[in-house]
Short mmCIF file of C-alpha atoms in Angstrom, two decimals:
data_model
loop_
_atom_site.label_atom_id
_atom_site.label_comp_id
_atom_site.label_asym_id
_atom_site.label_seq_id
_atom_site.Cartn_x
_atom_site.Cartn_y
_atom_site.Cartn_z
CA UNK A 1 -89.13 -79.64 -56.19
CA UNK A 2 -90.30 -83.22 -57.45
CA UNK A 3 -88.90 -84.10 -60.67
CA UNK A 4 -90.01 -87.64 -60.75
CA UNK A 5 -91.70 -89.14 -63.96
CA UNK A 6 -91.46 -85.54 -65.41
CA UNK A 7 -90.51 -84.41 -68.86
CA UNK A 8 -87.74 -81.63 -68.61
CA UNK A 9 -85.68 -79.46 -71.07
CA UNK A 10 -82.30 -77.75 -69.60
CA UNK A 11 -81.24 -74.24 -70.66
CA UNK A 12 -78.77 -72.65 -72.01
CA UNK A 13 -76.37 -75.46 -73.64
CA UNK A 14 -73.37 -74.87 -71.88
CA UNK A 15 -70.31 -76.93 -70.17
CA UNK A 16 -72.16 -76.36 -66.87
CA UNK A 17 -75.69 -77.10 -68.10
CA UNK A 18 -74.22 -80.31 -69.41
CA UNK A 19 -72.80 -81.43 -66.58
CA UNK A 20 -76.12 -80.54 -64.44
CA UNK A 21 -78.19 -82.70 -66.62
CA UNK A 22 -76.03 -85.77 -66.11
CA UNK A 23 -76.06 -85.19 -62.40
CA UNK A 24 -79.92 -84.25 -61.82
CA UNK A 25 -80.69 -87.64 -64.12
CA UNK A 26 -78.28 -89.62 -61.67
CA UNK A 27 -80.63 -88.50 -58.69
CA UNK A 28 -84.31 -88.12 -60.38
CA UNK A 29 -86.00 -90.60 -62.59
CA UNK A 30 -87.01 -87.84 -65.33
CA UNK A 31 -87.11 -87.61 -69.02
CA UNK A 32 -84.49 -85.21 -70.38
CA UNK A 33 -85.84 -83.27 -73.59
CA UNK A 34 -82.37 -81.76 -73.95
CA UNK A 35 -81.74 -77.80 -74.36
CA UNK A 36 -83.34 -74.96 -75.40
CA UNK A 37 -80.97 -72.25 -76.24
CA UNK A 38 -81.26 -69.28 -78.48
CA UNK A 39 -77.68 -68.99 -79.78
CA UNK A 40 -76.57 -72.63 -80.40
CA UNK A 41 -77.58 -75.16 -82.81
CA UNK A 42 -76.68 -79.05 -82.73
CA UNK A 43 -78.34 -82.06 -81.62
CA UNK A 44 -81.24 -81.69 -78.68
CA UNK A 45 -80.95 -77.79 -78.91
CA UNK A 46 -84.02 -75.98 -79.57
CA UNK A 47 -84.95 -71.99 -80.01
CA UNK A 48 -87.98 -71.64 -77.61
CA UNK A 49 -90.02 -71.05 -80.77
CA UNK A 50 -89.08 -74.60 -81.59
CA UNK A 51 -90.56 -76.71 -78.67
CA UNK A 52 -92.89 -79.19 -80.30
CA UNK A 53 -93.08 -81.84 -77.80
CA UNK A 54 -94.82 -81.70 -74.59
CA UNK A 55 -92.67 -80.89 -71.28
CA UNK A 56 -93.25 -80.00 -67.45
CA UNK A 57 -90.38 -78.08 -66.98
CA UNK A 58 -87.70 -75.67 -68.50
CA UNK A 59 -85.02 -75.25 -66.11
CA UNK A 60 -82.25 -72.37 -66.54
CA UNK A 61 -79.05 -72.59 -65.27
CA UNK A 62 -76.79 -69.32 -65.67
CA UNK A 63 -74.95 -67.15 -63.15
CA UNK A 64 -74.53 -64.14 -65.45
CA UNK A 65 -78.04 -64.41 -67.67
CA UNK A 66 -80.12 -66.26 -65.46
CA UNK A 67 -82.58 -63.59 -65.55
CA UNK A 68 -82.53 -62.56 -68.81
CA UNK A 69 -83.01 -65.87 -69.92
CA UNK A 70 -86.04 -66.27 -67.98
CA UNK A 71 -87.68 -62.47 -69.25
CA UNK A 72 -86.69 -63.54 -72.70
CA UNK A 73 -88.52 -67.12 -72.62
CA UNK A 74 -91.37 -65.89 -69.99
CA UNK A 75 -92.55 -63.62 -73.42
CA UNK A 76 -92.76 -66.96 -75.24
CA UNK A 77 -93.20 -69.92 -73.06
CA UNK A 78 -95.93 -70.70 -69.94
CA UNK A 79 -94.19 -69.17 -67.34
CA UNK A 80 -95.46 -71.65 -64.72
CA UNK A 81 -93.35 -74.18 -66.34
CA UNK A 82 -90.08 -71.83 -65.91
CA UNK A 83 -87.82 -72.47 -62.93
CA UNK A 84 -84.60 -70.44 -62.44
CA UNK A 85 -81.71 -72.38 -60.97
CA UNK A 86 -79.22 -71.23 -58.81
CA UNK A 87 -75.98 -73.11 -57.38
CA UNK A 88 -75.33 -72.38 -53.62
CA UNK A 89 -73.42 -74.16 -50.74
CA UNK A 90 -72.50 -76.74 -53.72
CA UNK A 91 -76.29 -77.74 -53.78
CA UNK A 92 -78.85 -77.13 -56.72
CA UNK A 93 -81.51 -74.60 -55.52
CA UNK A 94 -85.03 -74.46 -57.34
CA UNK A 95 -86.10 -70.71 -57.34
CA UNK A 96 -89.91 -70.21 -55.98
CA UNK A 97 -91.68 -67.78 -57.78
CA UNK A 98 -91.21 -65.17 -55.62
CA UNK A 99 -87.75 -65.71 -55.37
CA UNK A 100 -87.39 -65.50 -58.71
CA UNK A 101 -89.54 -62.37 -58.51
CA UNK A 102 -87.45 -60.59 -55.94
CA UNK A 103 -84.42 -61.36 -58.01
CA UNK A 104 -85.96 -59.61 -61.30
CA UNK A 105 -86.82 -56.49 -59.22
CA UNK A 106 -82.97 -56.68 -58.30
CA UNK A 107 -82.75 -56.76 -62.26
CA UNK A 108 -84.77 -53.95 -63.20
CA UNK A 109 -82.94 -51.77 -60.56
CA UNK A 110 -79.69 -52.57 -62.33
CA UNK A 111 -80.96 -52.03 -66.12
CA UNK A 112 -82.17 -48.51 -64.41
CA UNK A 113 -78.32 -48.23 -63.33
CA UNK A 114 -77.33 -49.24 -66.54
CA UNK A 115 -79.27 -46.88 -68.70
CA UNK A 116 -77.76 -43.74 -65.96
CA UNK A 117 -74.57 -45.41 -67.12
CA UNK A 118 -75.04 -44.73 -70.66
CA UNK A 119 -76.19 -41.25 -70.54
CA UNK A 120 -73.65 -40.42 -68.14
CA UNK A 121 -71.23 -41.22 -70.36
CA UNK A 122 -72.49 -39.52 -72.90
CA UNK A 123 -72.72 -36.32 -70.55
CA UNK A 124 -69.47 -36.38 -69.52
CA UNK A 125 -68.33 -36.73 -73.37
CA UNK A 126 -70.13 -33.88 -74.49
CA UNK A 127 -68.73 -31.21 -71.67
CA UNK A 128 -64.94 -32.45 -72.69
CA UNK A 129 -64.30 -34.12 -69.79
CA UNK A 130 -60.77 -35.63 -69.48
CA UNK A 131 -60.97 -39.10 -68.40
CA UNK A 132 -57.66 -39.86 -66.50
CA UNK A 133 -59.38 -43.13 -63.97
CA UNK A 134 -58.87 -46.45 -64.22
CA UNK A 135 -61.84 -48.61 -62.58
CA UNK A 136 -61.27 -52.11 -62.03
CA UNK A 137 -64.42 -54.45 -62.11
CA UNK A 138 -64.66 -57.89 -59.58
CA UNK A 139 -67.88 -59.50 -59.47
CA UNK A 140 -68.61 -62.19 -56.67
CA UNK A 141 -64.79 -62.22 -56.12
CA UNK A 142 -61.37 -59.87 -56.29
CA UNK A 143 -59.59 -62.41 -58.43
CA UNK A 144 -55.60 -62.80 -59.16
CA UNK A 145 -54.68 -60.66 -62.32
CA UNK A 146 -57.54 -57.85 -61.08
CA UNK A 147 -55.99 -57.72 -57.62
CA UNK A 148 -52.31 -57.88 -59.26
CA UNK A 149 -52.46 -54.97 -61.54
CA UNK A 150 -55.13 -52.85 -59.06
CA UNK A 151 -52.27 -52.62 -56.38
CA UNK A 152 -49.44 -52.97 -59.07
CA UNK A 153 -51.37 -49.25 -60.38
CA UNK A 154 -52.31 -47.66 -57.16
CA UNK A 155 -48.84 -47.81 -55.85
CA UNK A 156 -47.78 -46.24 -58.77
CA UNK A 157 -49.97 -43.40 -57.77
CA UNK A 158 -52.77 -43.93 -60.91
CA UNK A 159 -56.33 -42.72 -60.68
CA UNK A 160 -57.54 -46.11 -59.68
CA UNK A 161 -61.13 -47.61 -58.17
CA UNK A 162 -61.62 -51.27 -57.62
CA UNK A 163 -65.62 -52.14 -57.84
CA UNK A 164 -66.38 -55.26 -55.99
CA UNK A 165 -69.61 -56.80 -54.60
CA UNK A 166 -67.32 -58.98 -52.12
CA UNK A 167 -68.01 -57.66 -48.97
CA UNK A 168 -64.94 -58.74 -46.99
CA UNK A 169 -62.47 -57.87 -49.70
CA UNK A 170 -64.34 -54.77 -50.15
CA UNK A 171 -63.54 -54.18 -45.99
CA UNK A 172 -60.14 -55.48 -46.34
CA UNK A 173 -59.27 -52.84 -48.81
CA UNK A 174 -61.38 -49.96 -46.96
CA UNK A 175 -59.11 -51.31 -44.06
CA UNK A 176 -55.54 -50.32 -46.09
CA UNK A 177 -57.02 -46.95 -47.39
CA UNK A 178 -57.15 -48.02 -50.99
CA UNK A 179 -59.76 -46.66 -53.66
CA UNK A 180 -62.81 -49.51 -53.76
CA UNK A 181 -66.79 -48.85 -54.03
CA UNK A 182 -69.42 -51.79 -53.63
CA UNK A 183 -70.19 -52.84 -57.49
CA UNK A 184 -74.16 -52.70 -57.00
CA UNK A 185 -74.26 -49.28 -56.22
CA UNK A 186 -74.97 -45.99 -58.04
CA UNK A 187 -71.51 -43.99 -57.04
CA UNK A 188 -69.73 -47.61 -59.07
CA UNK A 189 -71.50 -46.61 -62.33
CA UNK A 190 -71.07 -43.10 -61.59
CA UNK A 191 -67.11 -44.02 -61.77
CA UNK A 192 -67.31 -46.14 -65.06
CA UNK A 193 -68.82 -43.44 -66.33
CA UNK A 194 -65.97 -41.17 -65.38
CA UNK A 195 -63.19 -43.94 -66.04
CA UNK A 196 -60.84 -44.09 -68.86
CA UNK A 197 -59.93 -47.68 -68.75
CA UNK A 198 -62.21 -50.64 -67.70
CA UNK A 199 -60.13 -53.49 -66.29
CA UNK A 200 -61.52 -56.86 -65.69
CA UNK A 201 -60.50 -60.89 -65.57
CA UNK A 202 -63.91 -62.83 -66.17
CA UNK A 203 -66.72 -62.62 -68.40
CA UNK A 204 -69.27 -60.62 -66.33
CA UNK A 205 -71.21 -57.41 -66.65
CA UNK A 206 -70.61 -57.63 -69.99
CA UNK A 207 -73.58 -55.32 -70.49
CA UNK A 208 -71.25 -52.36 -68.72
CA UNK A 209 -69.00 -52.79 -71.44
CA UNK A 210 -71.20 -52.21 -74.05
CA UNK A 211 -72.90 -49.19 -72.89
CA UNK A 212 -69.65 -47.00 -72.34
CA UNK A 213 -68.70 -44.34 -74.74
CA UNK A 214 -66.65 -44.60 -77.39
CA UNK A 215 -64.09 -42.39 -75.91
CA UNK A 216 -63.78 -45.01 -73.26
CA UNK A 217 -61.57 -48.56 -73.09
CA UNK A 218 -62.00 -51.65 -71.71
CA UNK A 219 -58.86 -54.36 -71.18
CA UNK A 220 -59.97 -57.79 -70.25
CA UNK A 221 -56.88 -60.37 -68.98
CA UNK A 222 -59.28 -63.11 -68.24
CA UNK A 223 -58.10 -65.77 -66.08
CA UNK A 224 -55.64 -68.55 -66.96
CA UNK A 225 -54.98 -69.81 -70.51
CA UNK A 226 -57.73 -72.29 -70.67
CA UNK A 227 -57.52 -76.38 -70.90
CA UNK A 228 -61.42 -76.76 -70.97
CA UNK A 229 -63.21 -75.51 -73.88
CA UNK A 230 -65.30 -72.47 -73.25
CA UNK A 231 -68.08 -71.34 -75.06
CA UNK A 232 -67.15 -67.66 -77.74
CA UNK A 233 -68.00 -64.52 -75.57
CA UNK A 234 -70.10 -62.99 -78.72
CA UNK A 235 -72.13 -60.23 -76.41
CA UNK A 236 -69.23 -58.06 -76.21
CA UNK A 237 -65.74 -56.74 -77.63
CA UNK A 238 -63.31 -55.67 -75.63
CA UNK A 239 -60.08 -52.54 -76.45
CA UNK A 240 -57.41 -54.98 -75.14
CA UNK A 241 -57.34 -58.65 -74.17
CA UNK A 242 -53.55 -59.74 -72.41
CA UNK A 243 -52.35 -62.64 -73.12
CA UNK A 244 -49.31 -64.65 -73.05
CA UNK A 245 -48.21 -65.73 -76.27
CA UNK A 246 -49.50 -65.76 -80.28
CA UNK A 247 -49.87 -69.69 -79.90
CA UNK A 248 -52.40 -69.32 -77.11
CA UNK A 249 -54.17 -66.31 -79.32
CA UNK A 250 -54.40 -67.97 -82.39
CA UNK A 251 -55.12 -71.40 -80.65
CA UNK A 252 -57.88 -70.33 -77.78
CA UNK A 253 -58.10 -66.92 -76.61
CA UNK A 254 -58.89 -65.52 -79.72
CA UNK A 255 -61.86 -68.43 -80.56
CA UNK A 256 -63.32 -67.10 -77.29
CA UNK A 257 -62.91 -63.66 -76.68
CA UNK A 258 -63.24 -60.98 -78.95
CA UNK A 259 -60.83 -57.91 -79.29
CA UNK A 260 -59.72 -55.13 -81.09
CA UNK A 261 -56.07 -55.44 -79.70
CA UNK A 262 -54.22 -59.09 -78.28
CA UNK A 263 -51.00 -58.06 -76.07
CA UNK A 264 -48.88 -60.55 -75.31
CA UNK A 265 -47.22 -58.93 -71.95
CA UNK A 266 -48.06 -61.72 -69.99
CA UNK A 267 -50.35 -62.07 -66.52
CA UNK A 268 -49.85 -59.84 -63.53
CA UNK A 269 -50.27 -62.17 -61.42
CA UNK A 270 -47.42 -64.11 -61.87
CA UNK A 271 -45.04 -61.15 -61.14
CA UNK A 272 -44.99 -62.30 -57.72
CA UNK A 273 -43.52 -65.75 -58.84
CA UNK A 274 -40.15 -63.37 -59.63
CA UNK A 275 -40.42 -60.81 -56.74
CA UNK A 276 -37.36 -61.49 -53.55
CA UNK A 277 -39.96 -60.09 -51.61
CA UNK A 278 -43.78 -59.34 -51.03
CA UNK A 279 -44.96 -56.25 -49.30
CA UNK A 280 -49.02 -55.76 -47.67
CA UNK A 281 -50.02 -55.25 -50.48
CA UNK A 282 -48.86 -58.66 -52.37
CA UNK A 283 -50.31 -60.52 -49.19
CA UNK A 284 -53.95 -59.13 -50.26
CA UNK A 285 -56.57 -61.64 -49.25
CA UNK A 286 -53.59 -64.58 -49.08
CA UNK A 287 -53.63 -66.46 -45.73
CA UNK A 288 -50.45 -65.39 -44.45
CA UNK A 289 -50.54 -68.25 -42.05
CA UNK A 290 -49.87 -70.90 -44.26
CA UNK A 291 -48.21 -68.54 -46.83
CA UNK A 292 -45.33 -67.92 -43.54
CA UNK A 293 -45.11 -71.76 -42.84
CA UNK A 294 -44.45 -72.24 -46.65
CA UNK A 295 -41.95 -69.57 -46.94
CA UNK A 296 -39.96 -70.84 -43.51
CA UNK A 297 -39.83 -74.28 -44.78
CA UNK A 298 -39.18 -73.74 -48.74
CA UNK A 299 -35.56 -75.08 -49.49
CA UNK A 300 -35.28 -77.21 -46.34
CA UNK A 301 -35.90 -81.09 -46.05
CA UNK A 302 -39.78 -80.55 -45.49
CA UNK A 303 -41.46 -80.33 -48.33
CA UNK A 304 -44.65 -78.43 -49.44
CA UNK A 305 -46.81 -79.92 -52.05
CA UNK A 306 -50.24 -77.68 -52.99
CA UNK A 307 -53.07 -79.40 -54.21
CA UNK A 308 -55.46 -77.13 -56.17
CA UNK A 309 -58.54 -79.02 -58.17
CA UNK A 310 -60.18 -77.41 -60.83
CA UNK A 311 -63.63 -76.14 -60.17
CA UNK A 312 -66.37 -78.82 -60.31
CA UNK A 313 -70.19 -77.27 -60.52
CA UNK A 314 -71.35 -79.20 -57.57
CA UNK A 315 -70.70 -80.90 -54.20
CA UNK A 316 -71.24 -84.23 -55.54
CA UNK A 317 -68.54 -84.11 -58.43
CA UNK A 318 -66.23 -82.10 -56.48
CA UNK A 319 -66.04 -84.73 -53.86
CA UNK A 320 -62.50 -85.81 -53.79
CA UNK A 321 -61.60 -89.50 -53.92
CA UNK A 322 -59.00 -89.70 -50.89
CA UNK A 323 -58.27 -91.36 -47.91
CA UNK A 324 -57.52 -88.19 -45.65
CA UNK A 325 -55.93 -90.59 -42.44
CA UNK A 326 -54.68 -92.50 -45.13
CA UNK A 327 -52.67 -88.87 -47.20
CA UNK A 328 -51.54 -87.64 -43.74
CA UNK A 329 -49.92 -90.94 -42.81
CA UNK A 330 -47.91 -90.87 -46.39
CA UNK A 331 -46.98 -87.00 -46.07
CA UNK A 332 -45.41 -87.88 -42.37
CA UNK A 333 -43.63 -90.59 -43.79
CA UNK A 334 -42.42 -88.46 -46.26
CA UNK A 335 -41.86 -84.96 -44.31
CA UNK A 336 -44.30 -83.22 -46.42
CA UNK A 337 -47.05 -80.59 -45.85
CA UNK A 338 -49.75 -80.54 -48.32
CA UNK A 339 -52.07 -77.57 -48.27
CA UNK A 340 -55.25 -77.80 -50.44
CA UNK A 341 -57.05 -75.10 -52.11
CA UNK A 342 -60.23 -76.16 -52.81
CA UNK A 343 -63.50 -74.51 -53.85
CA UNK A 344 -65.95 -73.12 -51.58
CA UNK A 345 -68.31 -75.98 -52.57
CA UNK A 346 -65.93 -78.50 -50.93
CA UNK A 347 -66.61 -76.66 -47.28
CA UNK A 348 -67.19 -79.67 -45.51
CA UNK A 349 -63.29 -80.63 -45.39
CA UNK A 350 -62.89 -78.02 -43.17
CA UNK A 351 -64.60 -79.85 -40.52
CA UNK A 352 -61.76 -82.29 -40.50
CA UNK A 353 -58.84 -79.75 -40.46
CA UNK A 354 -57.68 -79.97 -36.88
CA UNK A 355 -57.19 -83.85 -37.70
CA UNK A 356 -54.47 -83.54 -39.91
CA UNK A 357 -50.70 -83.14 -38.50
CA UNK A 358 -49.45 -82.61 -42.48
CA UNK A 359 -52.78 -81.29 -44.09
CA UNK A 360 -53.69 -77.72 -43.97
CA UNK A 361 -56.47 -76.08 -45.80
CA UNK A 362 -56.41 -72.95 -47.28
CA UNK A 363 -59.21 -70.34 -47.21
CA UNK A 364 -61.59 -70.94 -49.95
CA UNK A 365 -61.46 -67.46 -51.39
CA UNK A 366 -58.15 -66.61 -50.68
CA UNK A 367 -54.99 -65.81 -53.03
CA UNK A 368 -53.00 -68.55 -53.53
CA UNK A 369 -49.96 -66.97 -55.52
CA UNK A 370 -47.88 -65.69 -53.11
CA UNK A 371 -47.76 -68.94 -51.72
CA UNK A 372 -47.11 -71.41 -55.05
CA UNK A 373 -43.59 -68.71 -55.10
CA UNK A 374 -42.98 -71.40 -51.95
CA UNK A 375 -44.26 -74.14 -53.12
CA UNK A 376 -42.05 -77.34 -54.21
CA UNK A 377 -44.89 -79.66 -55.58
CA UNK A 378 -47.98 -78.83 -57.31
CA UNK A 379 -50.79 -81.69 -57.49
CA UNK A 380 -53.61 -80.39 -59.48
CA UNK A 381 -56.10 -81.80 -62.99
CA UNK A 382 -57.46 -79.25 -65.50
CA UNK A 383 -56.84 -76.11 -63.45
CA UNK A 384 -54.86 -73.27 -65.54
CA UNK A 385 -52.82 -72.53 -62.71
CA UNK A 386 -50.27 -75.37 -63.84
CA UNK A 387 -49.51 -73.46 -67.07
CA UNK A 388 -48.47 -70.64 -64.74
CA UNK A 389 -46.53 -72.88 -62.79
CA UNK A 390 -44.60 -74.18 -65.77
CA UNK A 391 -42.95 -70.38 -64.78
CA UNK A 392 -40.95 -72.06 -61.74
CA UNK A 393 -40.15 -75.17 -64.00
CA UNK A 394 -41.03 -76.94 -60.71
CA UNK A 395 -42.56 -81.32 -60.34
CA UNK A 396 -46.43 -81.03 -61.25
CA UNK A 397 -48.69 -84.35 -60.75
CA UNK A 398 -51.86 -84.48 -62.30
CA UNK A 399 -54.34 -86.18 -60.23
CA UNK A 400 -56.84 -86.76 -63.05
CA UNK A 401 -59.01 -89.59 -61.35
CA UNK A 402 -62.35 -88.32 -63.10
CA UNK A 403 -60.36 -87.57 -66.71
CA UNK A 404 -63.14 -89.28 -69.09
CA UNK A 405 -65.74 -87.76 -67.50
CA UNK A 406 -64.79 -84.01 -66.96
CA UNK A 407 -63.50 -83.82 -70.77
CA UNK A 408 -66.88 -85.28 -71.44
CA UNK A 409 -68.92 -82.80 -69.40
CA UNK A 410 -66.86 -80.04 -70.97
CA UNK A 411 -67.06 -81.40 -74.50
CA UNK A 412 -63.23 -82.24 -74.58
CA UNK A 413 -59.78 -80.07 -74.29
CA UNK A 414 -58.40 -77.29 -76.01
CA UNK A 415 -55.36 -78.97 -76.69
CA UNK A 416 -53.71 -82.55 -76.46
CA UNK A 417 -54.49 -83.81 -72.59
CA UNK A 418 -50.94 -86.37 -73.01
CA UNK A 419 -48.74 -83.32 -74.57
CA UNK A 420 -49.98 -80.37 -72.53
CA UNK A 421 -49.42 -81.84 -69.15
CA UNK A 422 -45.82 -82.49 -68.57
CA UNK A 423 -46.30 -84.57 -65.24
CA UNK A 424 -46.52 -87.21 -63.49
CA UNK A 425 -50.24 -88.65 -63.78
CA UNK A 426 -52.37 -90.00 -60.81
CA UNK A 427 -55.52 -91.86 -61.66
CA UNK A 428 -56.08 -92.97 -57.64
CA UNK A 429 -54.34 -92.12 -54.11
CA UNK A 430 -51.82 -95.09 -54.55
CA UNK A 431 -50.69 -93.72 -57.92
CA UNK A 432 -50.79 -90.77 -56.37
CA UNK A 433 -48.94 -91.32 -53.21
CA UNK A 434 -46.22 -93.50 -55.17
CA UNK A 435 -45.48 -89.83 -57.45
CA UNK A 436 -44.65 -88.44 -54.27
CA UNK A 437 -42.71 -90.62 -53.29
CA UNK A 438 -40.48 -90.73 -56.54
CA UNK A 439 -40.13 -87.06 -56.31
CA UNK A 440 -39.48 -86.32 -52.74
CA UNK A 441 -37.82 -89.57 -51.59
CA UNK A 442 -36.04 -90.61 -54.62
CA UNK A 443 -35.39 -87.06 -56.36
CA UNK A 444 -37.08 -88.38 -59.85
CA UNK A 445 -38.16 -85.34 -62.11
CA UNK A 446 -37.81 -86.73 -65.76
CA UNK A 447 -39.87 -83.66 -66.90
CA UNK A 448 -38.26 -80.86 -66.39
CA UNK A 449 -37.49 -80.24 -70.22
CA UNK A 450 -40.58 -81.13 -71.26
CA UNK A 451 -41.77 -78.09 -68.76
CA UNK A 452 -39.52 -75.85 -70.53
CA UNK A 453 -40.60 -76.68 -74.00
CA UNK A 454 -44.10 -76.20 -73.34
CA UNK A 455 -43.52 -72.62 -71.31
CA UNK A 456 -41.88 -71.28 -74.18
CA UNK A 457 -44.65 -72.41 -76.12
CA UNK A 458 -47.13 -70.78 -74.06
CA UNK A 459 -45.40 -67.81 -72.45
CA UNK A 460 -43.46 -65.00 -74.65
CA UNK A 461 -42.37 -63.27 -71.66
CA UNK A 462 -40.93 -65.32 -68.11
CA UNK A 463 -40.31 -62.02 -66.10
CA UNK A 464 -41.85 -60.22 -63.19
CA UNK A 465 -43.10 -57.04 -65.26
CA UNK A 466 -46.81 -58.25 -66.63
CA UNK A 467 -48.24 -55.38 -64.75
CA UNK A 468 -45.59 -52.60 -65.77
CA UNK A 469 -45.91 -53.44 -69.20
CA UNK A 470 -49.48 -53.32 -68.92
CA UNK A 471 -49.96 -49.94 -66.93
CA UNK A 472 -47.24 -48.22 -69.42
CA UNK A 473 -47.51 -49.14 -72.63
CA UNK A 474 -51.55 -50.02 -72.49
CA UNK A 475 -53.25 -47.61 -69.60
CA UNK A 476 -50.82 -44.87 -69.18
CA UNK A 477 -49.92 -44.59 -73.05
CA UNK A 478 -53.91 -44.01 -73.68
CA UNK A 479 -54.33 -42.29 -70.75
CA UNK A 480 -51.77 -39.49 -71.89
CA UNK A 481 -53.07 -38.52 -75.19
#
C-alpha cells in the first residue's frame, strides 16, 4: 500500500501503536496526524467524532480489537479510508478489503458463539447445575503459568479442559490423553459455560469473561510482573488475579488489572525452578534437546548462558546487534553454550544455526522454564523473566543496547531501570562479551545481595507450591461449596 505524501492518523494509542508510527515514518515519507482512540485523552489523540483535519488514512493496529475497532469507526468514518493492520512473519500487513471482510464474517460467527455462551450459562444456572470444571483459556499460544497449573490440576485428578487455538500444542496434548478442545469452536463455549473456574495468563477474550454467570469465576495470573508500562485492562474484572507480592499489587498489577480478590501465592510456573526432577508432563512443549544438554552440563566447567530478549513488535527492531562468528568465537574461548530464545519474528537466525559450534537456538514457541532450572547465566533487557530468575539468585546481564528507545516507545518503566536490574549492563557485544568474561573466567558476581534484596521485595513466597496453593485454597475451596 503506498503511503507516500499521504496524511495518516494511527489507532488505538497504545505502546505498540507508538512504536509502529515511529517505524512506518522511518520507511514512508507521510504526515502523521497522530491517534484516534476512543478511551484515551492527551496530546494528538482524537475520538473519531473529533477529526477536523483532512486525512487519507486511519490505520488500526490491535490483535485483540482489531475488528471492533474498525465496526465501531466504519459507523462514523468513510470506510474507504479504514485499513486494518495485522503483524505477521515480523512484517506489517495492510488488510484488502476483502480480507478485512472475511475476517469480520470470522467475527460475527464468534459474537453468535458468544451470545450461545451467555444463555447457556444462564440455562445451566437455572436447572441447578453443579459446576465442578475448571477450563483453562490459551489464545494464539499455551503459555507458562496456563500450562503450569493445567497439568499441576489434571494430575491431581480435577475436572480440567485446556481451550487452545494452537494447533500443535493442541496435538501435543491430544497426543498424552489430556482434556483440550480447539478455542474457536462451539463444544469450547459449550465448556465455559459448564465450567466453574476460568483460568487464564493474558488479556484476551476478555468478552468471555464478561458474559459468564454470576455463579461462575474467573482467575487471571497474567504473565510476569511487568517492567514496561501497560495500558489499565478497564473491559473486564476478573474473581482472582495471582500475584507475587503486595509491593507489585499496589505498585503495578493492581493499576492494570482489575479484581475482586489479589493472592499473593506466587506463579506456577516457577515451581519447576524448585522441583529435583521433571516428569512428561513438566517437559510440555520444552525442547528437550537442548533442555538434556543443559541439564548434563549444569555444575560442570561448561557453562550455559540463555539469552532471552524481550518482545519487539517487528523484524526491524527486533534485529539483534551481534556479531554471530564473532559470539561463537568468545563462548569457545570461554567454554560456554549460549542458547537464545527469541521471538518468532526473529526466524531468520535459524538459517544460521548449523554455523554455530556454541550457539543453539531454541524453538520459538517453546517453554523455556524447565531449562533456566539449568541455566548458569541469564543475558536478557526488559523481559519479566529476570524477576523470576532473581528465584535462583543466579549472574543476570542486561544487554540493553536499544534502552532510550524501547522506554521511549513504551512511554517509560514501571519502576527505577538502575535499581530494578541488579546486573551487569551491556550497551554493545564488547561490553557484553567482557561481562562474560568477568563472570565465567574470573568468578566476579558483586550482585548477588542486591538479587536477594530485590526478590524479597518482589516475591512473598520462594517455594515450589504456586500451583498447590492455587488449586487448594482458590479452585478447590470454591469448587467445594
Amino acid at each position: 500500500m503506498e503511503f507516500k505524501g499521504k496524511k495518516i492518523y494511527i489507532a488505538p494509542h497504545t505502546p505498540k501503536t507508538t512504536m509502529f508510527a515511529t517505524e512506518l515514518q522511518e520507511q514512508y515519507d507521510f504526515t502523521f496526524l497522530g491517534f484516534v482512540d476512543n478511551f484515551q485523552e492527551g496530546q494528538r489523540i482524537v475520538k473519531p467524532s473529533q477529526i477536523t483535519e483532512e486525512y487519507d488514512f486511519i490505520l488500526i493496529l490491535s490483535q485483540n480489537h482489531g475488528n471492533a475497532i474498525y465496526e465501531d469507526f466504519s459507523k462514523k468514518l468513510p470506510q474507504n479510508k479504514l485499513v486494518k493492520v495485522e503483524i505477521l512473519a515480523g512484517a506489517y500487513n495492510f488488510l484488502t478489503a476483502q480480507e478485512i471482510k472475511n475476517s469480520l464474517v470470522q467475527e460475527r460467527s464468534k459474537k453468535r458463539k458468544q451470545s450461545f455462551l451467555k444463555i447457556a450459562a444462564t440455562l445451566l444456572d437455572l436447572i441447578g447445575f453443579k459446576r465442578n470444571k475448571i477450563v483453562f483459556i490459551s489464545k494464539s499460544s499455551i503459555t507458562t503459568n496456563n500450562k503450569a497449573l493445567f497439568t499441576h490440576c489434571f494430575k491431581e485428578g480435577l475436572d480440567v479442559c485446556m481451550l487452545t487455538d494452537n494447533i500443535e500444542q493442541y496435538k501435543e496434548l491430544k497426543t498424552l490423553d489430556m482434556p483440550v478442545a480447539h478455542l474457536q469452536s462451539t463444544q469450547a463455549y459449550w465448556l465455559m459455560a459448564q465450567a466453574k473456574f476460568t483460568v487464564q495468563d493474558q488479556a484476551n477474550l476478555t468478552q468471555e469473561i464478561n458474559l459468564l454467570s454470576p455463579k461462575q469465576k474467573s482467575l487471571q495470573m497474567w504473565h510476569g510482573i511487568p517492567l514496561k508500562r501497560l495500558n489499565k485492562l478497564t473491559t473486564v474484572s476478573y474473581d482472582y488475579l495471582i500475584s507475587t507480592s503486595d509491593f507489585v499489587n499496589e505498585t503495578t498489577l493492581s493499576h492494570v488489572i482489575q479484581a475482586k480478590e489479589y493472592k499473593n501465592f506466587g506463579y506456577p510456573r516457577n515451581d519447576i525452578f524448585m522441583k529435583e526432577t521433571h516428569d512428561k508432563y513438566d517437559l510440555l512443549f520444552c525442547d528437550e534437546t537442548i533442555y538434556t544438554f543443559a541439564k548434563k552440563n549444569f555444575g560442570s566447567e561448561h557453562k550455559i548462558a540463555l539469552y532471552m530478549p524481550t518482545h519487539r513488535e517487528s523484524s526491524k527492531a527486533a534485529k539483534i546487534p551481534l556479531d554471530f562468528e564473532e559470539l561463537n568465537a568468545e563462548l569457545q574461548k570461554n567454554n560456554t553454550t549460549l542458547i537464545l530464545k527469541l521471538h518468532h519474528f526473529v526466524q531468520e537466525l535459524y538459517k544460521q544455526e548449523a554455523s554455530y559450534s556454541n550457539i543453539l537456538f531454541h524453538s520459538t514457541q517453546g517453554d523455556v522454564y524447565p531449562l533456566l532450572k539449568y541455566t548458569d547465566i541469564l543475558i536478557t533487557d526488559y523481559s519479566s523473566v529476570y524477576f523470576d530468575f532473581l528465584l535462583l539468585n543466579r549472574p543476570i546481564i542486561f544487554f540493553d543496547y536499544d534502552k532510550e528507545e524501547y522506554e521511549a516507545n513504551m512511554q517509560g518503566f514501571l519502576y527505577d531501570y538502575e535499581t530494578f536490574t541488579p546486573g551487569y549492563h551491556a550497551m554493545n557485544q564488547e561490553e557484553l562479551h567482557q561481562a562474560l568474561q568477568e563472570i565465567i573466567i574470573i568468578g566476579a558476581d558483586s550482585f548477588d545481595v542486591q538479587r536477594e534484596k530485590l526478590k524479597s521485595k518482589l516475591f512473598f513466597y520462594a517455594d515450589a507450591d504456586a500451583s498447590q496453593k492455587i488449586s487448594t485454597r482458590v479452585l478447590q475451596s470454591i469448587i467445594k461449596r
